[in-house]
Coordinates of C-alpha atoms and ligand atoms in Angstrom, one line a residue:
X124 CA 106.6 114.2 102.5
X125 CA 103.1 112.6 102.1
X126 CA 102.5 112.5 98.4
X127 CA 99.3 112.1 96.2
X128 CA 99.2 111.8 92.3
X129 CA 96.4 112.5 90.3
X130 CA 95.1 112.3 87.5
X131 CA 93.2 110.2 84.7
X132 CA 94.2 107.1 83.2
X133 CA 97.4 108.1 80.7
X134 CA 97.5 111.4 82.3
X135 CA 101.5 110.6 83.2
X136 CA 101.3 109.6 87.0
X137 CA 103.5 106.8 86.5
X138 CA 106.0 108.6 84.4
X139 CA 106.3 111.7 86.9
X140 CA 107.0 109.3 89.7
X141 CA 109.2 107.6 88.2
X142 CA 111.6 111.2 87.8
X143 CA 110.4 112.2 91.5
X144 CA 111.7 108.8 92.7
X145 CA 115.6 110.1 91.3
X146 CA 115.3 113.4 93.2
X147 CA 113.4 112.7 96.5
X148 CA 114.2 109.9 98.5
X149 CA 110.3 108.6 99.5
X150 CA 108.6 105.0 98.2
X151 CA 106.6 105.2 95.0
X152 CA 103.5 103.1 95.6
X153 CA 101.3 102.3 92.9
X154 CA 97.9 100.7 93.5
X155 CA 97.7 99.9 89.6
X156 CA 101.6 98.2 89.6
X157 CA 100.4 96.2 93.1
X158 CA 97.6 94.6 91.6
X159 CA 99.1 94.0 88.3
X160 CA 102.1 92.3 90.6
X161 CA 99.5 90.1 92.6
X162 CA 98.0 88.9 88.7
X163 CA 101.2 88.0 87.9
X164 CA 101.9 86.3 91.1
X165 CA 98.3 84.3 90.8
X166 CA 97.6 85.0 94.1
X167 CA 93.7 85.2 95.4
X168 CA 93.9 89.0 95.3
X169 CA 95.0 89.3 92.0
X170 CA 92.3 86.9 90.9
X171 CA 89.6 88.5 92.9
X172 CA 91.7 92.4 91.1
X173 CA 91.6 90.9 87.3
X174 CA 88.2 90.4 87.0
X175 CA 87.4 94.0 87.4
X176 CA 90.8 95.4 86.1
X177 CA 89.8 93.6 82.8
X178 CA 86.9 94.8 82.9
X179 CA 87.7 98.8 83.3
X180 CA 86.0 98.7 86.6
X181 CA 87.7 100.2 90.1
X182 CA 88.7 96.9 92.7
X183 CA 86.1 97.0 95.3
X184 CA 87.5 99.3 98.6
X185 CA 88.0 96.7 101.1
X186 CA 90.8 95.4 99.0
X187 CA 92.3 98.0 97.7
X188 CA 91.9 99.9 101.3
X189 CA 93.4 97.3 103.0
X190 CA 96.8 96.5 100.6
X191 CA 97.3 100.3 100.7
X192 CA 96.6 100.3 104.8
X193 CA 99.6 97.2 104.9
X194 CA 101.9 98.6 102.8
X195 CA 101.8 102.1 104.4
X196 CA 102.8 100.3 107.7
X197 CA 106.1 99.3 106.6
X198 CA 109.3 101.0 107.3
X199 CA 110.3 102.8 104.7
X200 CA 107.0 104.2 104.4
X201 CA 107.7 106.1 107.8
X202 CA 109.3 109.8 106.2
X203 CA 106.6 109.6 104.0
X204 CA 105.3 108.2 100.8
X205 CA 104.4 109.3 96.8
X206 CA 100.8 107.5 96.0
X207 CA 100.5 106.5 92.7
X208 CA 96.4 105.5 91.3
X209 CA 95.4 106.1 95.6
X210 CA 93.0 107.0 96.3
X211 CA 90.4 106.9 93.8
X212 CA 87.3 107.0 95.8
X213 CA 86.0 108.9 98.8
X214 CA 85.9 106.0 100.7
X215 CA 89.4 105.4 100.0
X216 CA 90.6 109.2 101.1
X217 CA 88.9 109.3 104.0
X218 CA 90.7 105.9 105.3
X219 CA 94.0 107.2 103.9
X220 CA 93.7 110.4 106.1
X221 CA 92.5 108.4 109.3
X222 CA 95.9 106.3 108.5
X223 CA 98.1 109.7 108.5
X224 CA 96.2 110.9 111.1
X225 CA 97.1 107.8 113.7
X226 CA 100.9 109.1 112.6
X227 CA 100.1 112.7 113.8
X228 CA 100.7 113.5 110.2
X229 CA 98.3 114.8 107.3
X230 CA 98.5 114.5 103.0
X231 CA 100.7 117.2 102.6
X232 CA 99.8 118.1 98.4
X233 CA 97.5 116.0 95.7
X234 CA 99.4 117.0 92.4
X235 CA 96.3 116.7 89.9
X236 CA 97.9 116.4 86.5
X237 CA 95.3 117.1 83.6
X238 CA 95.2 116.4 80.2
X239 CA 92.5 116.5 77.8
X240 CA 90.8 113.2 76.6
X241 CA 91.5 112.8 73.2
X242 CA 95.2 113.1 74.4
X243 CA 94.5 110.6 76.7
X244 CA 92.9 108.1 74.5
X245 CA 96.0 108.4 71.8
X246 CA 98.5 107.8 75.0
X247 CA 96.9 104.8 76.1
X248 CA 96.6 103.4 72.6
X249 CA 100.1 103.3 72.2
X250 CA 101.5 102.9 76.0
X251 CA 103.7 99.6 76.5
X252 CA 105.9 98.5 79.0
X253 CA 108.6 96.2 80.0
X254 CA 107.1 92.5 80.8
X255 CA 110.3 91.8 82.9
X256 CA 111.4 95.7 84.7
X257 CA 107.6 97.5 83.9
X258 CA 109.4 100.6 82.7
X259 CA 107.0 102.3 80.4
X260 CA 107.1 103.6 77.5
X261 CA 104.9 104.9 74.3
X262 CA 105.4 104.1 70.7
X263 CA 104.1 107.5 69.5
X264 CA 105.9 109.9 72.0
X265 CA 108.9 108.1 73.9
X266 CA 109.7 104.9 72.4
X267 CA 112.5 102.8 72.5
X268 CA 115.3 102.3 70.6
X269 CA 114.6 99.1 69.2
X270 CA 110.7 98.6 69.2
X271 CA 109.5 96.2 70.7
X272 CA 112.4 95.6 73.6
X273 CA 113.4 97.9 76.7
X274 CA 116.1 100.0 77.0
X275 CA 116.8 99.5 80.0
X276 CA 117.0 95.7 80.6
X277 CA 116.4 93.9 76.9
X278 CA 113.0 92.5 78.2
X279 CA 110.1 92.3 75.9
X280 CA 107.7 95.2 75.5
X281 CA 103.9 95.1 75.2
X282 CA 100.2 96.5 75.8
X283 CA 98.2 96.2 79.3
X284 CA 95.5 94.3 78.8
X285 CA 93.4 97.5 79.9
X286 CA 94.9 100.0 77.5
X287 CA 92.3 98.3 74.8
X288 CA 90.2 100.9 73.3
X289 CA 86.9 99.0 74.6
X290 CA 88.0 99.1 78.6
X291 CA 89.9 102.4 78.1
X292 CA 86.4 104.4 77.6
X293 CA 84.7 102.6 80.9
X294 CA 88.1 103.7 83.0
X295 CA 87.8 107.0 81.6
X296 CA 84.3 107.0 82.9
X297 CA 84.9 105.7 85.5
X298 CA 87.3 108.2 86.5
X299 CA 85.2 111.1 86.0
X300 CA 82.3 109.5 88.0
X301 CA 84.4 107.9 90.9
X302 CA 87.9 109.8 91.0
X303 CA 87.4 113.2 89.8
X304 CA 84.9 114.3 92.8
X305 CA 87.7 113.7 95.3
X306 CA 89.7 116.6 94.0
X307 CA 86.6 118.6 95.4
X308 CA 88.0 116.5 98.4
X309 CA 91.3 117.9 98.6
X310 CA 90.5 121.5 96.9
X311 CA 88.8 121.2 100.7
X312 CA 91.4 120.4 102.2
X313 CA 93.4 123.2 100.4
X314 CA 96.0 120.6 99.2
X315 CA 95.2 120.1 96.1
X316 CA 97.7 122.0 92.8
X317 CA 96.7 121.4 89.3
X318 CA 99.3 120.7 86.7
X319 CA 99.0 121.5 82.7
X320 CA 100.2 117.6 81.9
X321 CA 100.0 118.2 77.9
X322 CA 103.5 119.0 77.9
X323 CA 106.9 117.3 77.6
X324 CA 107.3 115.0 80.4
X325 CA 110.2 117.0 81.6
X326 CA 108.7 120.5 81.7
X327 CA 105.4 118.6 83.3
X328 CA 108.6 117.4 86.1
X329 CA 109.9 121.3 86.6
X330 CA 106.8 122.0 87.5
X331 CA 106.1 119.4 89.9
X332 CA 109.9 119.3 91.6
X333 CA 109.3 123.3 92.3
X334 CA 106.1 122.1 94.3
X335 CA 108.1 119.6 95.3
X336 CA 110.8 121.3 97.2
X337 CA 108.9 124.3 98.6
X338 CA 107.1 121.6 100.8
Ligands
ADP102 P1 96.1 104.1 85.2 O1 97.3 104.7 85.7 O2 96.2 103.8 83.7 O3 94.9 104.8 85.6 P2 96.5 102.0 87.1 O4 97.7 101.2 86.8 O5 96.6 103.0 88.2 O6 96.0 102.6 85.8 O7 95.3 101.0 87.5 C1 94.9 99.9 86.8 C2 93.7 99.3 87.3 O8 94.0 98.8 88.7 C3 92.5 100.2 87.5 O9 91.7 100.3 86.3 C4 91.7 99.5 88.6 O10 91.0 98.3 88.1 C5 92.8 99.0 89.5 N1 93.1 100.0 90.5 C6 94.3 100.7 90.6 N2 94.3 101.5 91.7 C7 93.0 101.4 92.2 C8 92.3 102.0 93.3 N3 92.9 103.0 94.1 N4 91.1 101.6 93.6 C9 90.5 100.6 92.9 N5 91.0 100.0 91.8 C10 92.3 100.4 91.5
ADP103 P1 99.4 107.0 84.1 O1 100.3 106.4 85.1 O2 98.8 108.3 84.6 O3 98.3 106.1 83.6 P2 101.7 106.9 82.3 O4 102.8 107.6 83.0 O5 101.7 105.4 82.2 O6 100.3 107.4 82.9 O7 101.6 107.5 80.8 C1 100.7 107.0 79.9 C2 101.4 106.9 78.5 O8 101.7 108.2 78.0 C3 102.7 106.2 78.6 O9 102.9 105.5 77.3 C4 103.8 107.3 78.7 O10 105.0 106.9 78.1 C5 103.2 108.4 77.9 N1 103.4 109.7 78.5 C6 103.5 110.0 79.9 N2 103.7 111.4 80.0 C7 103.7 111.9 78.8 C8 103.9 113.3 78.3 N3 104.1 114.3 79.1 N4 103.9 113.5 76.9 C9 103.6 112.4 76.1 N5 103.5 111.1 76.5 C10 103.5 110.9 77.8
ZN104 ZN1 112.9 96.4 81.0

């Protein structure tokens, strides 16, 4: 099962692969959750990644290429993988097929989950997640409990530093100048399926599980 998400920032990638992960048995990789990791790490790559995370702006190729490239390589990753935020160029889809290629294998579906902007702009306004387990969650339309503190592990909740209104409206333009030609990309390649993602999260999920298991 190769896997892609897609989708615009707040569109719900995260929260669909989060359910997939509970029903088929593949790694989740997120781009996004691997840089934020390496900022949190202080590593040189997450240096180099929060200057242009901060400032709305894609990580150049050659890094985000070659983390993806090193990650795919590792066991787990060999019966197939769900990306998460990969890839967001064309640069970055053609080195992901020439990677499944080497396998003898191919991207099997790109899930392209749409929502409309002004959706988008009120989710990201109000996402937060867990500073110590990074579950997510959105203080208008799933929130916790107890605001302010996760569920699932009592850590402290709060706002990426991205989800700002200021660098929310570069990634959103970003996304339609850099991401949204790729899924001419994949409509190619006859793998890609739109999904209506202004629903409920779980009917959003039905959808996807029945595209899911037919594969
Ligand atoms: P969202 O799901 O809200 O779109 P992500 O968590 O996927 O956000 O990504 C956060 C940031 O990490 C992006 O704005 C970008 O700076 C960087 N990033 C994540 N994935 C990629 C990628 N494939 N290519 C370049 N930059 C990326
Ligand atoms: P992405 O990974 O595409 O950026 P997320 O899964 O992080 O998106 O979702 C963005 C925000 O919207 C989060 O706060 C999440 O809880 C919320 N959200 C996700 N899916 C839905 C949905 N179907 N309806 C309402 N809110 C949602
Ligand atoms: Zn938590």
């Amino acid at each position: 099962m190769n896997i892609i998400l897609m989708g615009p920032p707040g569109a719900g990638k995260g929260t669909q692969a989060e359910l997939i992960k509970k029903s088929f048995p593949i790694p989740h990789i997120s781009t996004g959750d691997m840089f934020r990791e390496a900022v949190a790490n202080g590593t040189a790559m997450g240096k180099e990644a929060k200057k242009y995370m901060d400032a709305g702006q894609l990580v150049p190729d050659e890094v985000t290429i070659g983390i993806v490239e090193d990650r795919l390589a590792q066991d787990d990753c060999e019966k197939g993988f769900l990306l998460d935020g990969f890839p967001r160029t064309t640069l970055q889809a053609q080195a992901l097929d020439k990677v499944v290629a080497k396998r003898g294998k191919s991207v099997e579906v790109a899930l392209n989950i749409f929502v409309p902007e002004d959706i988008l702009l009120l989710r990201l306004s109000s996402r937060v997640s867990c500073t110590t387990c990074k579950a997510v969650y959105n203080t208008k339309f799933s929130a916790p409990a107890t605001a302010g503190i996760c569920d699932q592990c009592g850590g402290k909740l709060a706002q990426r530093n991205d989800d700002k209104e200021e660098t929310v409206k570069s990634r959103l333009k970003v996304y339609q100048e850099q991401t949204q030609p790729l899924l001419d990309y994949y409509e190619e390649q006859k793998n890609l399926i739109n999904i209506d993602g202004n629903r409920d999260s779980a009917e959003v999920f039905k959808d996807v599980k029945a595209i899911l298991e037919k594969l």
